[in-house]
mmCIF file of C-alpha atoms and ligand atoms in Angstrom:
data_model
loop_
_atom_site.group_PDB
_atom_site.id
_atom_site.type_symbol
_atom_site.label_atom_id
_atom_site.label_comp_id
_atom_site.label_asym_id
_atom_site.label_seq_id
_atom_site.Cartn_x
_atom_site.Cartn_y
_atom_site.Cartn_z
ATOM 1 C CA MET O 107 23.362 4.839 3.630
ATOM 2 C CA GLU O 108 21.002 2.422 1.895
ATOM 3 C CA ARG O 109 17.824 1.333 3.635
ATOM 4 C CA ILE O 110 16.134 -1.813 2.346
ATOM 5 C CA ILE O 111 12.641 -3.036 3.241
ATOM 6 C CA VAL O 112 11.696 -6.682 2.653
ATOM 7 C CA THR O 113 7.903 -6.638 2.781
ATOM 8 C CA ARG O 114 7.408 -10.241 4.017
ATOM 9 C CA ASN O 115 9.561 -12.877 5.637
ATOM 10 C CA ILE O 116 10.890 -15.086 2.806
ATOM 11 C CA PRO O 117 13.003 -18.284 2.902
ATOM 12 C CA GLY O 118 16.741 -17.669 3.083
ATOM 13 C CA VAL O 119 16.507 -13.898 3.491
ATOM 14 C CA LYS O 120 18.904 -13.593 6.417
ATOM 15 C CA GLU O 121 21.554 -15.628 4.609
ATOM 16 C CA ALA O 122 21.062 -13.728 1.349
ATOM 17 C CA ALA O 123 21.236 -10.317 3.068
ATOM 18 C CA LYS O 124 24.743 -11.174 4.329
ATOM 19 C CA GLN O 125 26.074 -10.426 0.826
ATOM 20 C CA LEU O 126 25.063 -6.773 1.249
ATOM 21 C CA PRO O 127 27.531 -4.209 2.655
ATOM 22 C CA GLN O 128 27.400 -4.222 6.458
ATOM 23 C CA ASP O 129 26.466 -0.559 6.743
ATOM 24 C CA TRP O 130 23.305 -1.025 4.676
ATOM 25 C CA GLU O 131 20.213 -1.227 6.849
ATOM 26 C CA VAL O 132 17.864 -4.149 6.095
ATOM 27 C CA TRP O 133 14.427 -4.427 7.693
ATOM 28 C CA VAL O 134 12.584 -7.714 7.110
ATOM 29 C CA ASN O 135 8.917 -7.989 8.007
ATOM 30 C CA PRO O 136 9.032 -10.811 10.631
ATOM 31 C CA SER O 137 5.713 -12.148 9.330
ATOM 32 C CA GLU O 138 4.961 -14.081 6.139
ATOM 33 C CA SER O 139 1.734 -12.093 5.863
ATOM 34 C CA SER O 140 1.634 -8.785 4.032
ATOM 35 C CA LEU O 141 1.974 -5.443 5.794
ATOM 36 C CA SER O 142 -1.085 -3.217 5.893
ATOM 37 C CA ARG O 143 -0.898 -0.515 3.244
ATOM 38 C CA ASP O 144 -0.383 2.124 5.953
ATOM 39 C CA GLU O 145 2.523 0.251 7.508
ATOM 40 C CA LEU O 146 4.059 -0.476 4.116
ATOM 41 C CA LEU O 147 3.948 3.240 3.234
ATOM 42 C CA GLU O 148 5.206 4.303 6.640
ATOM 43 C CA ARG O 149 8.154 1.896 6.523
ATOM 44 C CA SER O 150 8.968 2.790 2.911
ATOM 45 C CA ALA O 151 9.038 6.576 3.479
ATOM 46 C CA ASN O 152 12.806 6.558 3.987
ATOM 47 C CA ALA O 153 13.675 3.379 2.108
ATOM 48 C CA THR O 154 16.033 3.363 -0.859
ATOM 49 C CA ALA O 155 14.988 -0.142 -1.971
ATOM 50 C CA LEU O 156 11.992 -2.415 -1.569
ATOM 51 C CA LEU O 157 11.909 -6.158 -1.984
ATOM 52 C CA VAL O 158 8.261 -6.398 -3.014
ATOM 53 C CA VAL O 159 6.571 -9.655 -2.041
ATOM 54 C CA GLY O 160 3.111 -9.539 -3.591
ATOM 55 C CA ASP O 161 2.318 -5.940 -2.622
ATOM 56 C CA GLN O 162 0.456 -3.509 -4.884
ATOM 57 C CA ILE O 163 2.828 -0.666 -5.702
ATOM 58 C CA ASP O 164 0.663 1.885 -7.492
ATOM 59 C CA ARG O 165 1.278 5.492 -8.487
ATOM 60 C CA GLU O 166 0.134 6.855 -5.109
ATOM 61 C CA ALA O 167 2.377 4.451 -3.175
ATOM 62 C CA LEU O 168 5.346 5.404 -5.362
ATOM 63 C CA SER O 169 4.744 9.083 -4.707
ATOM 64 C CA LEU O 170 5.064 8.365 -0.979
ATOM 65 C CA MET O 171 8.445 6.663 -1.359
ATOM 66 C CA PRO O 172 10.613 9.601 -2.487
ATOM 67 C CA HIS O 173 13.974 7.892 -1.841
ATOM 68 C CA VAL O 174 13.279 4.556 -3.478
ATOM 69 C CA LYS O 175 15.684 3.779 -6.324
ATOM 70 C CA VAL O 176 14.833 0.118 -6.934
ATOM 71 C CA LEU O 177 11.828 -2.140 -6.605
ATOM 72 C CA SER O 178 12.928 -5.765 -6.589
ATOM 73 C CA ASN O 179 9.865 -7.867 -7.269
ATOM 74 C CA TYR O 180 9.656 -11.337 -5.753
ATOM 75 C CA GLY O 181 8.284 -12.956 -8.920
ATOM 76 C CA VAL O 182 8.331 -12.664 -12.677
ATOM 77 C CA GLY O 183 4.847 -11.147 -13.221
ATOM 78 C CA LEU O 184 4.885 -7.374 -12.748
ATOM 79 C CA ASP O 185 1.165 -6.702 -12.855
ATOM 80 C CA ASN O 186 1.318 -5.584 -9.165
ATOM 81 C CA ILE O 187 3.544 -2.608 -9.972
ATOM 82 C CA ASP O 188 2.622 0.551 -11.900
ATOM 83 C CA LEU O 189 5.535 0.348 -14.336
ATOM 84 C CA ALA O 190 4.749 3.625 -16.085
ATOM 85 C CA ALA O 191 4.747 5.543 -12.773
ATOM 86 C CA ALA O 192 8.013 3.846 -11.768
ATOM 87 C CA GLU O 193 9.645 4.813 -15.055
ATOM 88 C CA GLU O 194 8.496 8.408 -14.741
ATOM 89 C CA LYS O 195 10.091 8.579 -11.297
ATOM 90 C CA GLY O 196 13.315 6.923 -12.495
ATOM 91 C CA VAL O 197 12.734 3.926 -10.174
ATOM 92 C CA ILE O 198 14.325 0.778 -11.547
ATOM 93 C CA VAL O 199 12.103 -2.308 -11.425
ATOM 94 C CA LYS O 200 13.667 -5.776 -11.367
ATOM 95 C CA ASN O 201 11.943 -9.158 -11.485
ATOM 96 C CA LEU O 202 12.913 -12.833 -11.458
ATOM 97 C CA PRO O 203 12.516 -14.118 -15.007
ATOM 98 C CA ASN O 204 14.655 -17.230 -14.650
ATOM 99 C CA GLU O 205 14.304 -18.510 -11.088
ATOM 100 C CA VAL O 206 10.528 -19.181 -11.193
ATOM 101 C CA SER O 207 10.122 -21.040 -14.461
ATOM 102 C CA TYR O 208 10.850 -24.655 -13.594
ATOM 103 C CA SER O 209 8.615 -25.034 -10.548
ATOM 104 C CA THR O 210 5.759 -23.174 -12.276
ATOM 105 C CA ALA O 211 6.027 -25.462 -15.313
ATOM 106 C CA GLU O 212 6.107 -28.488 -12.984
ATOM 107 C CA LEU O 213 2.903 -27.308 -11.304
ATOM 108 C CA ALA O 214 1.195 -27.016 -14.707
ATOM 109 C CA ILE O 215 2.124 -30.641 -15.421
ATOM 110 C CA ALA O 216 1.071 -31.646 -11.885
ATOM 111 C CA LEU O 217 -2.367 -30.043 -12.431
ATOM 112 C CA MET O 218 -2.728 -31.816 -15.796
ATOM 113 C CA LEU O 219 -2.052 -35.161 -14.130
ATOM 114 C CA ALA O 220 -4.286 -34.315 -11.172
ATOM 115 C CA CYS O 221 -7.126 -33.553 -13.596
ATOM 116 C CA VAL O 222 -6.789 -36.510 -15.986
ATOM 117 C CA ARG O 223 -6.236 -39.025 -13.164
ATOM 118 C CA ARG O 224 -8.712 -37.255 -10.838
ATOM 119 C CA ILE O 225 -6.238 -37.475 -7.981
ATOM 120 C CA PRO O 226 -7.954 -35.043 -5.553
ATOM 121 C CA GLU O 227 -11.288 -36.865 -6.068
ATOM 122 C CA ALA O 228 -9.567 -40.214 -5.515
ATOM 123 C CA ASP O 229 -7.936 -38.897 -2.347
ATOM 124 C CA ARG O 230 -11.302 -37.641 -1.055
ATOM 125 C CA LEU O 231 -12.879 -41.059 -1.791
ATOM 126 C CA VAL O 232 -10.246 -42.975 0.192
ATOM 127 C CA ARG O 233 -10.674 -40.687 3.215
ATOM 128 C CA ARG O 234 -14.481 -40.923 2.984
ATOM 129 C CA GLU O 235 -14.802 -44.699 2.366
ATOM 130 C CA ASN O 236 -12.513 -46.888 4.415
ATOM 131 C CA PRO O 237 -12.384 -49.659 3.287
ATOM 132 C CA PHE O 238 -13.144 -48.462 -0.253
ATOM 133 C CA SER O 239 -14.990 -50.743 -2.685
ATOM 134 C CA TRP O 240 -12.701 -51.268 -5.639
ATOM 135 C CA THR O 241 -14.322 -51.645 -9.052
ATOM 136 C CA PRO O 242 -12.708 -51.686 -12.495
ATOM 137 C CA THR O 243 -13.870 -48.140 -13.125
ATOM 138 C CA ILE O 244 -13.349 -46.604 -9.688
ATOM 139 C CA VAL O 245 -12.409 -42.918 -10.220
ATOM 140 C CA ILE O 246 -11.617 -43.758 -13.831
ATOM 141 C CA GLY O 247 -9.628 -41.171 -15.736
ATOM 142 C CA ASN O 248 -7.665 -40.750 -18.929
ATOM 143 C CA ASN O 249 -4.053 -40.957 -19.973
ATOM 144 C CA LEU O 250 -2.167 -37.754 -20.547
ATOM 145 C CA GLN O 251 -0.093 -39.637 -23.069
ATOM 146 C CA GLY O 252 -0.789 -38.705 -26.663
ATOM 147 C CA LYS O 253 -3.186 -35.857 -25.854
ATOM 148 C CA THR O 254 -2.644 -32.642 -27.836
ATOM 149 C CA LEU O 255 -1.282 -29.859 -25.653
ATOM 150 C CA GLY O 256 -2.233 -26.304 -26.637
ATOM 151 C CA ILE O 257 0.085 -23.779 -24.999
ATOM 152 C CA ILE O 258 -1.068 -20.169 -24.909
ATOM 153 C CA GLY O 259 1.978 -17.913 -24.262
ATOM 154 C CA PHE O 260 5.112 -19.624 -25.539
ATOM 155 C CA GLY O 261 7.743 -17.844 -23.412
ATOM 156 C CA ARG O 262 10.013 -19.244 -20.714
ATOM 157 C CA ILE O 263 7.369 -21.192 -18.754
ATOM 158 C CA GLY O 264 5.298 -22.188 -21.775
ATOM 159 C CA GLN O 265 8.379 -23.662 -23.476
ATOM 160 C CA LEU O 266 9.428 -25.571 -20.335
ATOM 161 C CA VAL O 267 5.938 -27.073 -20.162
ATOM 162 C CA ALA O 268 6.395 -28.156 -23.809
ATOM 163 C CA LYS O 269 9.750 -29.741 -22.905
ATOM 164 C CA MET O 270 8.225 -31.655 -19.982
ATOM 165 C CA ALA O 271 5.168 -32.680 -22.041
ATOM 166 C CA GLN O 272 7.417 -34.415 -24.552
ATOM 167 C CA ALA O 273 7.930 -37.126 -21.936
ATOM 168 C CA PHE O 274 4.197 -37.848 -22.254
ATOM 169 C CA ASP O 275 4.343 -38.025 -26.081
ATOM 170 C CA MET O 276 1.986 -35.058 -26.295
ATOM 171 C CA PRO O 277 1.801 -33.343 -29.706
ATOM 172 C CA ILE O 278 2.339 -29.629 -29.080
ATOM 173 C CA ILE O 279 0.560 -26.672 -30.636
ATOM 174 C CA TYR O 280 0.950 -23.107 -29.409
ATOM 175 C CA TYR O 281 -0.432 -19.606 -29.725
ATOM 176 C CA ASN O 282 1.689 -16.532 -28.960
ATOM 177 C CA ARG O 283 1.596 -12.920 -30.105
ATOM 178 C CA SER O 284 4.912 -13.526 -31.902
ATOM 179 C CA ARG O 285 6.070 -16.708 -33.638
ATOM 180 C CA LYS O 286 8.919 -18.667 -31.974
ATOM 181 C CA PRO O 287 10.684 -20.487 -34.828
ATOM 182 C CA GLU O 288 13.535 -21.842 -32.706
ATOM 183 C CA ALA O 289 11.242 -23.227 -30.026
ATOM 184 C CA GLU O 290 9.024 -24.687 -32.756
ATOM 185 C CA LYS O 291 11.986 -26.781 -33.898
ATOM 186 C CA LEU O 292 13.175 -27.658 -30.384
ATOM 187 C CA TYR O 293 9.815 -28.919 -29.192
ATOM 188 C CA ASN O 294 8.310 -29.946 -32.496
ATOM 189 C CA ALA O 295 5.599 -27.382 -31.812
ATOM 190 C CA GLN O 296 3.182 -26.049 -34.434
ATOM 191 C CA TYR O 297 1.730 -22.551 -34.402
ATOM 192 C CA ARG O 298 -2.043 -22.099 -34.420
ATOM 193 C CA ASP O 299 -4.151 -19.009 -34.160
ATOM 194 C CA LEU O 300 -6.145 -18.848 -30.938
ATOM 195 C CA PRO O 301 -9.492 -20.217 -32.230
ATOM 196 C CA ASP O 302 -7.798 -23.156 -33.990
ATOM 197 C CA LEU O 303 -5.742 -24.007 -30.905
ATOM 198 C CA LEU O 304 -8.861 -24.005 -28.732
ATOM 199 C CA LYS O 305 -10.718 -26.280 -31.173
ATOM 200 C CA GLU O 306 -7.851 -28.754 -31.485
ATOM 201 C CA ALA O 307 -6.242 -29.049 -28.035
ATOM 202 C CA ASP O 308 -7.112 -31.726 -25.467
ATOM 203 C CA VAL O 309 -5.268 -29.723 -22.826
ATOM 204 C CA VAL O 310 -5.123 -25.910 -22.974
ATOM 205 C CA SER O 311 -2.401 -24.465 -20.733
ATOM 206 C CA LEU O 312 -2.104 -20.716 -20.112
ATOM 207 C CA HIS O 313 1.310 -19.026 -19.812
ATOM 208 C CA VAL O 314 0.766 -15.401 -20.874
ATOM 209 C CA PRO O 315 1.389 -12.521 -18.445
ATOM 210 C CA GLY O 316 -1.494 -10.794 -16.652
ATOM 211 C CA GLY O 317 -2.539 -7.187 -17.265
ATOM 212 C CA SER O 318 -4.999 -5.426 -19.532
ATOM 213 C CA GLU O 319 -3.732 -6.993 -22.787
ATOM 214 C CA THR O 320 -4.588 -10.523 -21.714
ATOM 215 C CA GLN O 321 -7.661 -9.789 -19.584
ATOM 216 C CA ASN O 322 -10.406 -12.351 -20.265
ATOM 217 C CA LEU O 323 -8.391 -13.817 -23.138
ATOM 218 C CA ILE O 324 -10.369 -16.962 -22.304
ATOM 219 C CA GLY O 325 -14.031 -15.978 -21.953
ATOM 220 C CA GLU O 326 -17.343 -17.552 -22.936
ATOM 221 C CA PRO O 327 -16.722 -17.475 -26.744
ATOM 222 C CA GLU O 328 -13.290 -19.116 -26.307
ATOM 223 C CA LEU O 329 -14.624 -21.765 -23.922
ATOM 224 C CA GLN O 330 -17.333 -22.559 -26.523
ATOM 225 C CA LEU O 331 -14.598 -23.488 -28.984
ATOM 226 C CA MET O 332 -12.992 -26.054 -26.683
ATOM 227 C CA LYS O 333 -13.764 -29.799 -26.935
ATOM 228 C CA SER O 334 -16.143 -31.160 -24.312
ATOM 229 C CA SER O 335 -13.340 -33.616 -23.361
ATOM 230 C CA ALA O 336 -10.738 -30.859 -22.981
ATOM 231 C CA MET O 337 -9.275 -29.343 -19.844
ATOM 232 C CA LEU O 338 -7.963 -25.882 -19.037
ATOM 233 C CA ILE O 339 -4.870 -25.283 -16.928
ATOM 234 C CA ASN O 340 -4.140 -21.831 -15.558
ATOM 235 C CA VAL O 341 -0.897 -21.169 -13.683
ATOM 236 C CA ALA O 342 -0.539 -17.720 -15.336
ATOM 237 C CA ARG O 343 -2.880 -15.069 -13.923
ATOM 238 C CA GLY O 344 -6.518 -15.231 -12.859
ATOM 239 C CA THR O 345 -7.357 -12.159 -14.920
ATOM 240 C CA VAL O 346 -6.678 -14.160 -18.118
ATOM 241 C CA VAL O 347 -9.859 -16.209 -17.627
ATOM 242 C CA ASP O 348 -13.474 -15.140 -17.152
ATOM 243 C CA GLU O 349 -14.020 -17.213 -13.984
ATOM 244 C CA ALA O 350 -17.822 -17.090 -14.041
ATOM 245 C CA ALA O 351 -17.881 -18.318 -17.648
ATOM 246 C CA LEU O 352 -15.397 -21.062 -16.742
ATOM 247 C CA ALA O 353 -17.480 -22.198 -13.734
ATOM 248 C CA ALA O 354 -20.572 -22.409 -15.961
ATOM 249 C CA ALA O 355 -18.690 -24.384 -18.637
ATOM 250 C CA LEU O 356 -17.387 -26.840 -16.021
ATOM 251 C CA LYS O 357 -20.770 -27.214 -14.336
ATOM 252 C CA GLU O 358 -22.527 -27.890 -17.630
ATOM 253 C CA LYS O 359 -19.683 -30.275 -18.671
ATOM 254 C CA ARG O 360 -19.039 -28.186 -21.799
ATOM 255 C CA ILE O 361 -15.383 -28.742 -20.934
ATOM 256 C CA ALA O 362 -14.205 -31.724 -18.895
ATOM 257 C CA ALA O 363 -11.964 -30.258 -16.187
ATOM 258 C CA ALA O 364 -9.774 -27.385 -15.034
ATOM 259 C CA GLY O 365 -6.654 -27.051 -12.929
ATOM 260 C CA LEU O 366 -6.239 -23.581 -11.460
ATOM 261 C CA ASP O 367 -3.473 -21.978 -9.404
ATOM 262 C CA VAL O 368 -4.584 -18.364 -9.901
ATOM 263 C CA TYR O 369 -7.902 -16.562 -9.605
ATOM 264 C CA GLN O 370 -9.690 -13.537 -11.017
ATOM 265 C CA ASN O 371 -10.298 -11.878 -7.643
ATOM 266 C CA GLU O 372 -7.380 -13.445 -5.806
ATOM 267 C CA PRO O 373 -7.217 -14.475 -3.016
ATOM 268 C CA ALA O 374 -10.975 -14.932 -3.207
ATOM 269 C CA VAL O 375 -12.097 -17.939 -5.270
ATOM 270 C CA ASN O 376 -15.451 -18.095 -7.014
ATOM 271 C CA PRO O 377 -17.640 -20.339 -4.740
ATOM 272 C CA GLU O 378 -19.129 -21.930 -7.891
ATOM 273 C CA LEU O 379 -15.708 -23.390 -8.633
ATOM 274 C CA ILE O 380 -15.259 -24.673 -5.105
ATOM 275 C CA ALA O 381 -18.526 -26.600 -5.384
ATOM 276 C CA LEU O 382 -17.360 -28.566 -8.458
ATOM 277 C CA ASP O 383 -15.563 -31.916 -8.481
ATOM 278 C CA ASN O 384 -14.066 -31.487 -11.958
ATOM 279 C CA VAL O 385 -11.748 -28.649 -10.956
ATOM 280 C CA VAL O 386 -8.463 -28.886 -9.065
ATOM 281 C CA LEU O 387 -7.598 -25.761 -7.081
ATOM 282 C CA THR O 388 -4.243 -24.699 -5.609
ATOM 283 C CA PRO O 389 -3.510 -21.453 -3.718
ATOM 284 C CA HIS O 390 -1.038 -19.725 -6.085
ATOM 285 C CA ILE O 391 1.824 -22.144 -5.344
ATOM 286 C CA GLY O 392 3.535 -22.103 -8.753
ATOM 287 C CA THR O 393 6.869 -21.102 -7.214
ATOM 288 C CA THR O 394 6.341 -22.480 -3.703
ATOM 289 C CA THR O 395 9.184 -24.992 -3.448
ATOM 290 C CA TRP O 396 12.176 -24.676 -1.162
ATOM 291 C CA GLU O 397 14.590 -24.759 -4.101
ATOM 292 C CA THR O 398 12.778 -22.015 -5.986
ATOM 293 C CA ARG O 399 12.012 -19.825 -2.989
ATOM 294 C CA THR O 400 15.660 -19.868 -1.878
ATOM 295 C CA ALA O 401 16.900 -19.055 -5.378
ATOM 296 C CA MET O 402 14.319 -16.262 -5.698
ATOM 297 C CA THR O 403 15.370 -14.665 -2.425
ATOM 298 C CA LYS O 404 19.056 -14.758 -3.371
ATOM 299 C CA LYS O 405 18.429 -13.196 -6.767
ATOM 300 C CA ALA O 406 15.945 -10.595 -5.450
ATOM 301 C CA ILE O 407 18.551 -9.395 -2.900
ATOM 302 C CA ASP O 408 21.236 -9.451 -5.574
ATOM 303 C CA ASN O 409 19.005 -7.352 -7.876
ATOM 304 C CA ILE O 410 18.913 -4.698 -5.148
ATOM 305 C CA TYR O 411 22.680 -4.860 -4.678
ATOM 306 C CA GLN O 412 23.403 -4.551 -8.382
ATOM 307 C CA VAL O 413 21.354 -1.361 -8.646
ATOM 308 C CA LEU O 414 22.390 0.338 -5.411
ATOM 309 C CA LYS O 415 26.111 -0.414 -5.591
HETATM 310 P P1 NAP B 73 7.506 -14.814 -20.637
HETATM 311 O O1 NAP B 73 8.773 -15.568 -20.850
HETATM 312 O O2 NAP B 73 7.523 -13.335 -20.831
HETATM 313 O O3 NAP B 73 6.387 -15.463 -21.580
HETATM 314 C C1 NAP B 73 5.142 -14.902 -21.792
HETATM 315 C C2 NAP B 73 4.759 -15.174 -23.234
HETATM 316 O O4 NAP B 73 3.435 -14.664 -23.450
HETATM 317 C C3 NAP B 73 5.683 -14.476 -24.234
HETATM 318 O O5 NAP B 73 6.091 -15.407 -25.183
HETATM 319 C C4 NAP B 73 4.797 -13.382 -24.832
HETATM 320 O O6 NAP B 73 5.066 -13.130 -26.197
HETATM 321 C C5 NAP B 73 3.435 -13.977 -24.692
HETATM 322 N N1 NAP B 73 2.379 -12.977 -24.674
HETATM 323 C C6 NAP B 73 2.367 -11.812 -23.966
HETATM 324 N N2 NAP B 73 1.221 -11.142 -24.185
HETATM 325 C C7 NAP B 73 0.527 -11.884 -25.083
HETATM 326 C C8 NAP B 73 -0.748 -11.722 -25.677
HETATM 327 N N3 NAP B 73 -1.490 -10.636 -25.442
HETATM 328 N N4 NAP B 73 -1.155 -12.664 -26.537
HETATM 329 C C9 NAP B 73 -0.386 -13.745 -26.796
HETATM 330 N N5 NAP B 73 0.817 -13.965 -26.250
HETATM 331 C C10 NAP B 73 1.270 -13.033 -25.377
HETATM 332 O O7 NAP B 73 6.945 -15.044 -19.155
HETATM 333 P P2 NAP B 73 7.070 -16.352 -18.262
HETATM 334 O O8 NAP B 73 8.315 -16.246 -17.426
HETATM 335 O O9 NAP B 73 6.880 -17.560 -19.105
HETATM 336 O O10 NAP B 73 5.847 -16.124 -17.268
HETATM 337 C C11 NAP B 73 4.517 -16.046 -17.743
HETATM 338 C C12 NAP B 73 3.585 -15.609 -16.639
HETATM 339 O O11 NAP B 73 3.388 -16.683 -15.736
HETATM 340 C C13 NAP B 73 4.099 -14.472 -15.756
HETATM 341 O O12 NAP B 73 3.900 -13.202 -16.340
HETATM 342 C C14 NAP B 73 3.291 -14.649 -14.492
HETATM 343 O O13 NAP B 73 2.112 -13.873 -14.523
HETATM 344 C C15 NAP B 73 2.917 -16.123 -14.522
HETATM 345 N N6 NAP B 73 3.543 -16.856 -13.405
HETATM 346 C C16 NAP B 73 2.757 -17.441 -12.451
HETATM 347 C C17 NAP B 73 3.302 -18.145 -11.409
HETATM 348 C C18 NAP B 73 2.491 -18.829 -10.351
HETATM 349 O O14 NAP B 73 2.911 -18.912 -9.203
HETATM 350 N N7 NAP B 73 1.339 -19.378 -10.692
HETATM 351 C C19 NAP B 73 4.710 -18.230 -11.302
HETATM 352 C C20 NAP B 73 5.501 -17.617 -12.269
HETATM 353 C C21 NAP B 73 4.913 -16.942 -13.319
HETATM 354 P P3 NAP B 73 6.409 -12.344 -26.731
HETATM 355 O O15 NAP B 73 7.498 -13.346 -26.703
HETATM 356 O O16 NAP B 73 6.009 -11.901 -28.072
HETATM 357 O O17 NAP B 73 6.651 -11.205 -25.745
#
């Protein structure tokens, strides 16, 4: 008999679980909050599959789940799972490479627009000053149109951002560890090495995975290369950016703005960032739309079924 643990309540889970054989046992955490580590380990002790919703599954945790055959991760990024330990134990790890891309790319574009048009600042002004005093330069911003977009990490999400940015007539340059000749043609994108991209782009948008290889890819030296009018968008992983260096660059107006969905010490956010007006902050909502959440749940359950059957 298969025993499946869903570590948090997720949209559409009851409906999706109906596709599983009736004699498989499914336990869904009734709360949207994470289980304590102790409860997670206790519940997983007999489980044959886990639908992992943002939990850290390290080597020790894996050693305490002797029956687990599949970890179905509720996202594309796998930096929360010790992949080497899983492989050693013969545990299959599945993720959601296709379901999450569109809404995450949309959020990157939304943050770009929020930064150039200063939408959160404008919203705060209207709430603070009613009636507001209109002037020709009230909360004045810039067009996104025609600005050079520098995409770092030209995979699924990075390429969708390029596709969407074409609607704003943005010239596209990209940096990636491997060249993408087909995507270059599709999106009229030109390859740059990292320093050149940072010097040239008006908008730098990050779409590499997290993990040790990309840690602090954007630190003080990289921020120094950016234009003072440029903005940085991060919907990838907080670990990719040195947050203290970014806060200093924003405070000293060495770069113009930032739009961030992810944080170095998530869920904690550097208080220096919170104090700044030229940064737009969202609480890791790249995939938080009803359409995406429902599709993610369906596929994450199906990933378990495909392995266990
Ligand atoms: P993907 O298709 O694998 O694209 C990642 C790209 O980054 C690949 O083209 C890869 O190059 C490149 N890359 C990897 N390491 C690199 C390095 N060290 N230097 C330069 N380029 C590197 O992944 P994706 O589906 O677009 O997702 C990207 C990331 O977005 C995920 O890993 C996740 O962390 C994040 N994400 C965040 C949210 C959110 O809610 N904010 C939602 C979804 C995803 P190769 O092609 O050579 O492998």
